[in-house]
Short mmCIF file of C-alpha atoms and ligand atoms in Angstrom, two decimals:
data_model
loop_
_atom_site.label_atom_id
_atom_site.label_comp_id
_atom_site.label_asym_id
_atom_site.label_seq_id
_atom_site.Cartn_x
_atom_site.Cartn_y
_atom_site.Cartn_z
CA UNK A 78 2.80 22.02 -10.96
CA UNK A 79 1.01 19.16 -9.24
CA UNK A 80 -0.46 16.09 -10.94
CA UNK A 81 -4.13 15.12 -10.93
CA UNK A 82 -5.00 12.35 -8.48
CA UNK A 83 -8.13 10.48 -7.40
CA UNK A 84 -8.82 8.74 -4.09
CA UNK A 85 -11.48 6.03 -4.32
CA UNK A 86 -13.20 7.19 -1.11
CA UNK A 87 -14.91 9.80 -3.28
CA UNK A 88 -17.16 7.20 -4.96
CA UNK A 89 -16.61 4.24 -2.64
CA UNK A 90 -20.31 3.47 -2.25
CA UNK A 91 -21.38 3.83 -5.86
CA UNK A 92 -18.40 2.55 -7.83
CA UNK A 93 -15.77 -0.20 -7.99
CA UNK A 94 -12.06 -0.52 -8.69
CA UNK A 95 -12.87 -1.62 -12.28
CA UNK A 96 -15.05 1.43 -12.90
CA UNK A 97 -12.78 3.93 -11.12
CA UNK A 98 -9.82 2.82 -13.25
CA UNK A 99 -11.69 3.35 -16.51
CA UNK A 100 -13.28 6.64 -15.49
CA UNK A 101 -10.07 8.12 -14.04
CA UNK A 102 -8.21 7.25 -17.25
CA UNK A 103 -11.04 8.79 -19.30
CA UNK A 104 -10.99 12.10 -17.42
CA UNK A 105 -7.22 12.53 -17.48
CA UNK A 106 -6.18 11.66 -13.94
CA UNK A 107 -2.48 10.84 -13.58
CA UNK A 108 -2.74 8.80 -10.37
CA UNK A 109 -5.25 6.79 -8.36
CA UNK A 110 -5.29 5.92 -4.66
CA UNK A 111 -6.92 2.51 -4.35
CA UNK A 112 -8.89 1.50 -1.25
CA UNK A 113 -8.04 -1.82 0.41
CA UNK A 114 -11.70 -2.78 1.01
CA UNK A 115 -12.55 -2.15 -2.66
CA UNK A 116 -9.42 -4.02 -3.75
CA UNK A 117 -10.46 -7.10 -1.77
CA UNK A 118 -13.75 -7.08 -3.66
CA UNK A 119 -11.94 -6.58 -6.98
CA UNK A 120 -9.63 -9.52 -6.25
CA UNK A 121 -12.69 -11.77 -5.84
CA UNK A 122 -13.00 -11.86 -9.64
CA UNK A 123 -9.66 -10.45 -10.87
CA UNK A 124 -5.97 -11.02 -10.25
CA UNK A 125 -3.13 -8.71 -9.26
CA UNK A 126 -1.55 -9.50 -12.64
CA UNK A 127 -4.63 -8.08 -14.38
CA UNK A 128 -4.39 -4.96 -12.24
CA UNK A 129 -0.71 -4.62 -13.02
CA UNK A 130 -1.41 -5.07 -16.74
CA UNK A 131 -3.97 -2.26 -16.60
CA UNK A 132 -1.44 0.17 -15.15
CA UNK A 133 1.27 -0.99 -17.57
CA UNK A 134 -0.95 -0.25 -20.55
CA UNK A 135 -2.56 3.04 -19.44
CA UNK A 136 -1.51 6.56 -18.44
CA UNK A 137 -3.09 6.21 -14.95
CA UNK A 138 -0.72 4.95 -12.25
CA UNK A 139 -1.24 3.75 -8.65
CA UNK A 140 -0.03 6.09 -5.91
CA UNK A 141 -1.14 5.23 -2.35
CA UNK A 142 -3.22 2.47 -0.78
CA UNK A 143 -5.86 3.55 1.77
CA UNK A 144 -5.63 2.97 4.56
CA UNK A 145 -4.22 1.32 7.67
CA UNK A 146 -6.17 2.85 10.56
CA UNK A 147 -6.19 2.77 14.37
CA UNK A 148 -2.44 2.15 14.48
CA UNK A 149 -1.95 3.32 18.10
CA UNK A 150 -2.47 1.65 21.46
CA UNK A 151 -3.62 -1.67 20.00
CA UNK A 152 -3.99 -4.82 22.08
CA UNK A 153 -2.40 -8.03 20.79
CA UNK A 154 -5.46 -9.20 18.86
CA UNK A 155 -5.97 -5.81 17.24
CA UNK A 156 -2.30 -5.52 16.36
CA UNK A 157 -2.23 -8.96 14.73
CA UNK A 158 -5.24 -8.06 12.58
CA UNK A 159 -3.65 -4.76 11.64
CA UNK A 160 -0.40 -6.47 10.62
CA UNK A 161 -2.37 -8.95 8.51
CA UNK A 162 -4.10 -6.13 6.60
CA UNK A 163 -0.86 -4.17 6.37
CA UNK A 164 1.00 -7.19 4.94
CA UNK A 165 -1.78 -7.63 2.36
CA UNK A 166 -1.31 -3.97 1.41
CA UNK A 167 2.47 -4.47 1.10
CA UNK A 168 1.96 -7.47 -1.19
CA UNK A 169 -0.46 -5.54 -3.42
CA UNK A 170 1.84 -2.50 -3.47
CA UNK A 171 4.80 -4.58 -4.57
CA UNK A 172 2.80 -6.42 -7.24
CA UNK A 173 1.49 -3.25 -8.92
CA UNK A 174 4.42 -0.87 -8.17
CA UNK A 175 2.33 1.29 -5.86
CA UNK A 176 4.76 3.50 -3.89
CA UNK A 177 2.86 4.43 -0.68
CA UNK A 178 0.50 3.12 2.01
CA UNK A 179 -1.46 5.67 4.07
CA UNK A 180 -1.33 5.03 7.83
CA UNK A 181 -3.70 6.79 10.21
CA UNK A 182 -3.60 7.38 13.99
CA UNK A 183 -6.15 5.90 16.38
CA UNK A 184 -9.59 7.45 16.85
CA UNK A 185 -11.62 7.19 20.06
CA UNK A 186 -15.33 7.88 20.54
CA UNK A 187 -14.73 10.87 22.76
CA UNK A 188 -11.84 13.31 22.71
CA UNK A 189 -8.41 11.67 22.71
CA UNK A 190 -7.39 11.02 26.35
CA UNK A 191 -3.69 10.26 25.82
CA UNK A 192 -1.18 13.01 26.40
CA UNK A 193 1.13 14.21 23.66
CA UNK A 194 4.20 12.35 24.97
CA UNK A 195 2.30 9.04 25.10
CA UNK A 196 1.06 9.56 21.53
CA UNK A 197 4.55 10.52 20.37
CA UNK A 198 6.24 7.47 21.88
CA UNK A 199 3.60 5.01 20.74
CA UNK A 200 3.44 6.34 17.17
CA UNK A 201 7.22 6.37 16.73
CA UNK A 202 7.38 2.76 17.91
CA UNK A 203 4.49 1.59 15.72
CA UNK A 204 5.77 3.34 12.59
CA UNK A 205 9.20 1.74 13.05
CA UNK A 206 7.60 -1.70 13.39
CA UNK A 207 5.45 -1.20 10.29
CA UNK A 208 8.41 0.16 8.34
CA UNK A 209 10.38 -2.99 9.25
CA UNK A 210 7.57 -5.08 7.75
CA UNK A 211 7.23 -2.88 4.64
CA UNK A 212 10.90 -2.58 3.76
CA UNK A 213 11.33 -5.92 1.91
CA UNK A 214 8.33 -4.99 -0.29
CA UNK A 215 9.84 -1.63 -1.25
CA UNK A 216 6.76 0.33 -0.14
CA UNK A 217 6.77 3.54 1.92
CA UNK A 218 4.47 4.66 4.75
CA UNK A 219 2.72 8.02 4.60
CA UNK A 220 1.45 8.99 8.07
CA UNK A 221 -1.68 11.16 7.96
CA UNK A 222 -2.73 13.27 10.98
CA UNK A 223 -6.54 13.55 11.22
CA UNK A 224 -7.58 17.06 12.30
CA UNK A 225 -10.51 16.24 14.59
CA UNK A 226 -9.67 15.95 18.32
CA UNK A 227 -11.02 12.39 18.51
CA UNK A 228 -7.84 11.27 16.70
CA UNK A 229 -4.74 11.04 18.89
CA UNK A 230 -2.50 12.78 16.36
CA UNK A 231 -4.40 15.72 14.90
CA UNK A 232 -1.91 18.33 13.74
CA UNK A 233 0.67 18.62 11.02
CA UNK A 234 3.13 19.91 13.65
CA UNK A 235 2.68 16.85 15.90
CA UNK A 236 2.90 14.45 12.93
CA UNK A 237 6.11 16.05 11.70
CA UNK A 238 7.76 15.72 15.14
CA UNK A 239 6.88 12.02 15.07
CA UNK A 240 8.17 11.50 11.51
CA UNK A 241 11.40 13.36 12.29
CA UNK A 242 11.96 11.14 15.34
CA UNK A 243 11.34 7.99 13.26
CA UNK A 244 14.00 9.34 10.88
CA UNK A 245 13.64 6.76 8.12
CA UNK A 246 13.59 7.40 4.36
CA UNK A 247 10.53 5.19 3.96
CA UNK A 248 8.35 6.95 6.58
CA UNK A 249 6.86 10.31 5.59
CA UNK A 250 3.77 12.45 5.91
CA UNK A 251 0.44 13.20 4.19
CA UNK A 252 -1.01 16.70 3.99
CA UNK A 253 -4.81 16.60 3.67
CA UNK A 254 -6.69 19.90 3.28
CA UNK A 255 -9.61 19.13 5.61
CA UNK A 256 -7.42 17.47 8.22
CA UNK A 257 -5.19 20.53 8.24
CA UNK A 258 -8.26 22.80 8.43
CA UNK A 259 -10.03 20.78 11.15
CA UNK A 260 -7.18 21.28 13.60
CA UNK A 261 -7.24 25.08 13.84
CA UNK A 262 -9.03 26.33 10.71
CA UNK A 263 -5.71 26.42 8.90
CA UNK A 264 -4.00 28.96 11.17
CA UNK A 265 -0.61 27.22 11.21
CA UNK A 266 0.30 27.16 7.51
CA UNK A 267 3.98 27.30 8.56
CA UNK A 268 3.62 23.73 9.86
CA UNK A 269 3.28 22.59 6.23
CA UNK A 270 6.23 24.67 5.03
CA UNK A 271 8.43 23.04 7.70
CA UNK A 272 8.01 19.56 6.20
CA UNK A 273 11.26 18.55 4.45
CA UNK A 274 10.71 17.82 0.74
CA UNK A 275 11.84 14.20 1.09
CA UNK A 276 9.26 13.57 3.85
CA UNK A 277 6.19 14.99 2.11
CA UNK A 278 4.82 11.89 0.40
CA UNK A 279 1.11 12.52 -0.32
CA UNK A 280 -1.24 15.49 -0.77
CA UNK A 281 -5.03 15.02 -0.41
CA UNK A 282 -7.14 17.81 -1.86
CA UNK A 283 -10.69 18.60 -0.70
CA UNK A 284 -12.87 21.43 0.55
CA UNK A 285 -15.57 21.40 3.26
CA UNK A 286 -18.77 23.07 4.36
CA UNK A 287 -18.37 26.12 6.59
CA UNK A 288 -19.27 24.48 9.92
CA UNK A 289 -17.85 25.04 13.43
CA UNK A 290 -14.91 22.84 14.45
CA UNK A 291 -16.26 19.97 16.55
CA UNK A 292 -19.35 19.78 14.32
CA UNK A 293 -17.50 19.59 11.00
CA UNK A 294 -16.96 15.99 9.94
CA UNK A 295 -15.49 14.05 7.03
CA UNK A 296 -18.93 13.63 5.44
CA UNK A 297 -18.92 17.45 5.01
CA UNK A 298 -16.06 17.26 2.54
CA UNK A 299 -16.98 18.88 -0.77
CA UNK A 300 -15.47 19.53 -4.21
CA UNK A 301 -12.48 21.93 -4.15
CA UNK A 302 -13.63 25.54 -4.52
CA UNK A 303 -17.13 25.04 -3.06
CA UNK A 304 -16.29 25.35 0.64
CA UNK A 305 -14.44 27.18 3.40
CA UNK A 306 -10.86 25.94 3.06
CA UNK A 307 -8.12 28.20 1.67
CA UNK A 308 -6.95 25.56 -0.83
CA UNK A 309 -4.72 27.98 -2.80
CA UNK A 310 -2.72 28.67 0.40
CA UNK A 311 -2.33 24.96 1.22
CA UNK A 312 -1.42 24.01 -2.37
CA UNK A 313 1.10 26.88 -2.45
CA UNK A 314 2.69 25.69 0.83
CA UNK A 315 2.93 22.12 -0.45
CA UNK A 316 4.55 23.34 -3.68
CA UNK A 317 6.92 25.63 -1.74
CA UNK A 318 8.22 22.54 0.04
CA UNK A 319 9.04 21.12 -3.39
CA UNK A 320 6.26 18.53 -3.64
CA UNK A 321 5.36 17.85 -7.28
CA UNK A 322 3.27 14.67 -6.94
CA UNK A 323 -0.51 14.40 -7.29
CA UNK A 324 -3.20 16.33 -5.44
CA UNK A 325 -5.53 13.37 -4.81
CA UNK A 326 -9.21 14.25 -4.50
CA UNK A 327 -10.50 12.55 -1.34
CA UNK A 328 -14.14 13.09 -0.35
CA UNK A 329 -16.61 11.13 1.79
CA UNK A 330 -19.77 13.06 0.92
CA UNK A 331 -22.99 10.99 1.02
CA UNK A 332 -24.53 13.23 -1.67
CA UNK A 333 -21.83 12.12 -4.14
CA UNK A 334 -22.62 8.47 -3.36
CA UNK A 335 -26.13 9.10 -4.74
CA UNK A 336 -24.77 10.44 -8.03
CA UNK A 337 -23.53 8.72 -11.18
CA UNK A 338 -19.85 8.01 -10.39
CA UNK A 339 -18.84 9.23 -13.84
CA UNK A 340 -20.31 12.63 -13.05
CA UNK A 341 -18.46 12.80 -9.70
CA UNK A 342 -15.14 11.80 -11.29
CA UNK A 343 -15.61 14.29 -14.14
CA UNK A 344 -16.55 17.13 -11.77
CA UNK A 345 -13.65 16.18 -9.49
CA UNK A 346 -11.11 16.54 -12.28
CA UNK A 347 -12.56 19.89 -13.30
CA UNK A 348 -12.57 21.22 -9.71
CA UNK A 349 -9.11 19.91 -8.75
CA UNK A 350 -7.32 21.15 -11.90
CA UNK A 351 -7.66 24.77 -10.74
CA UNK A 352 -5.31 24.08 -7.81
CA UNK A 353 -2.53 22.13 -9.50
ZN1 LIG Q 572 -6.74 12.09 3.50
#
């Protein structure tokens, strides 16, 4: 059985770290994935010690920080900025005993122009460099392929080849329902079953509107059970691998940003529980 998890993207425009913590505890979530942009805001009027104290005195625990993006093919300036944000994430993770940081491949405006070998070599190199930085903080990297073809690594198969080549205990993979679906409408379920148990770090649960690939976007994510994704098949594959961590609800739906965050978080728990 999986645990119940919440990713702050789901109410990022109508809530705050303070509110998400209280509401997730209230509705029985086991884990929360904090967002770095929301954390920066939180730290304007709170300390990391306060955040740590919250987790020490409640059932809810931190799981993964979101996210370090555009990791590939950076120029020097971009890389330095990325490392600065990544180091901030490592410091937070260490202070609150948060085990994972989500890292995401680079997106371009049009379809990705790099060939698979170039993406493979660059990602392996970047993940090794980031893992070198993260190691002293005791935090692990969970690499998340993004299914749309604008992202240079867009399949579970490609991501696993990269992770296997990196071959480090602290570099693993995220399975995200819509990212898996966006690649080929979920045809290659075997690519999830091939992930070794010790490399499957994070599972993001979500559904999406039934739109053609290429049109479907992250804003079309919807509560589990209301859309086109075969979530039972993906959850079963993740469990077959031996994953028993949280299924973290991660949505970016504008409609949910117009709602009372308490209602979204309550509905999210109810919808996600069916797939644990
Ligand atoms: Zn995700």
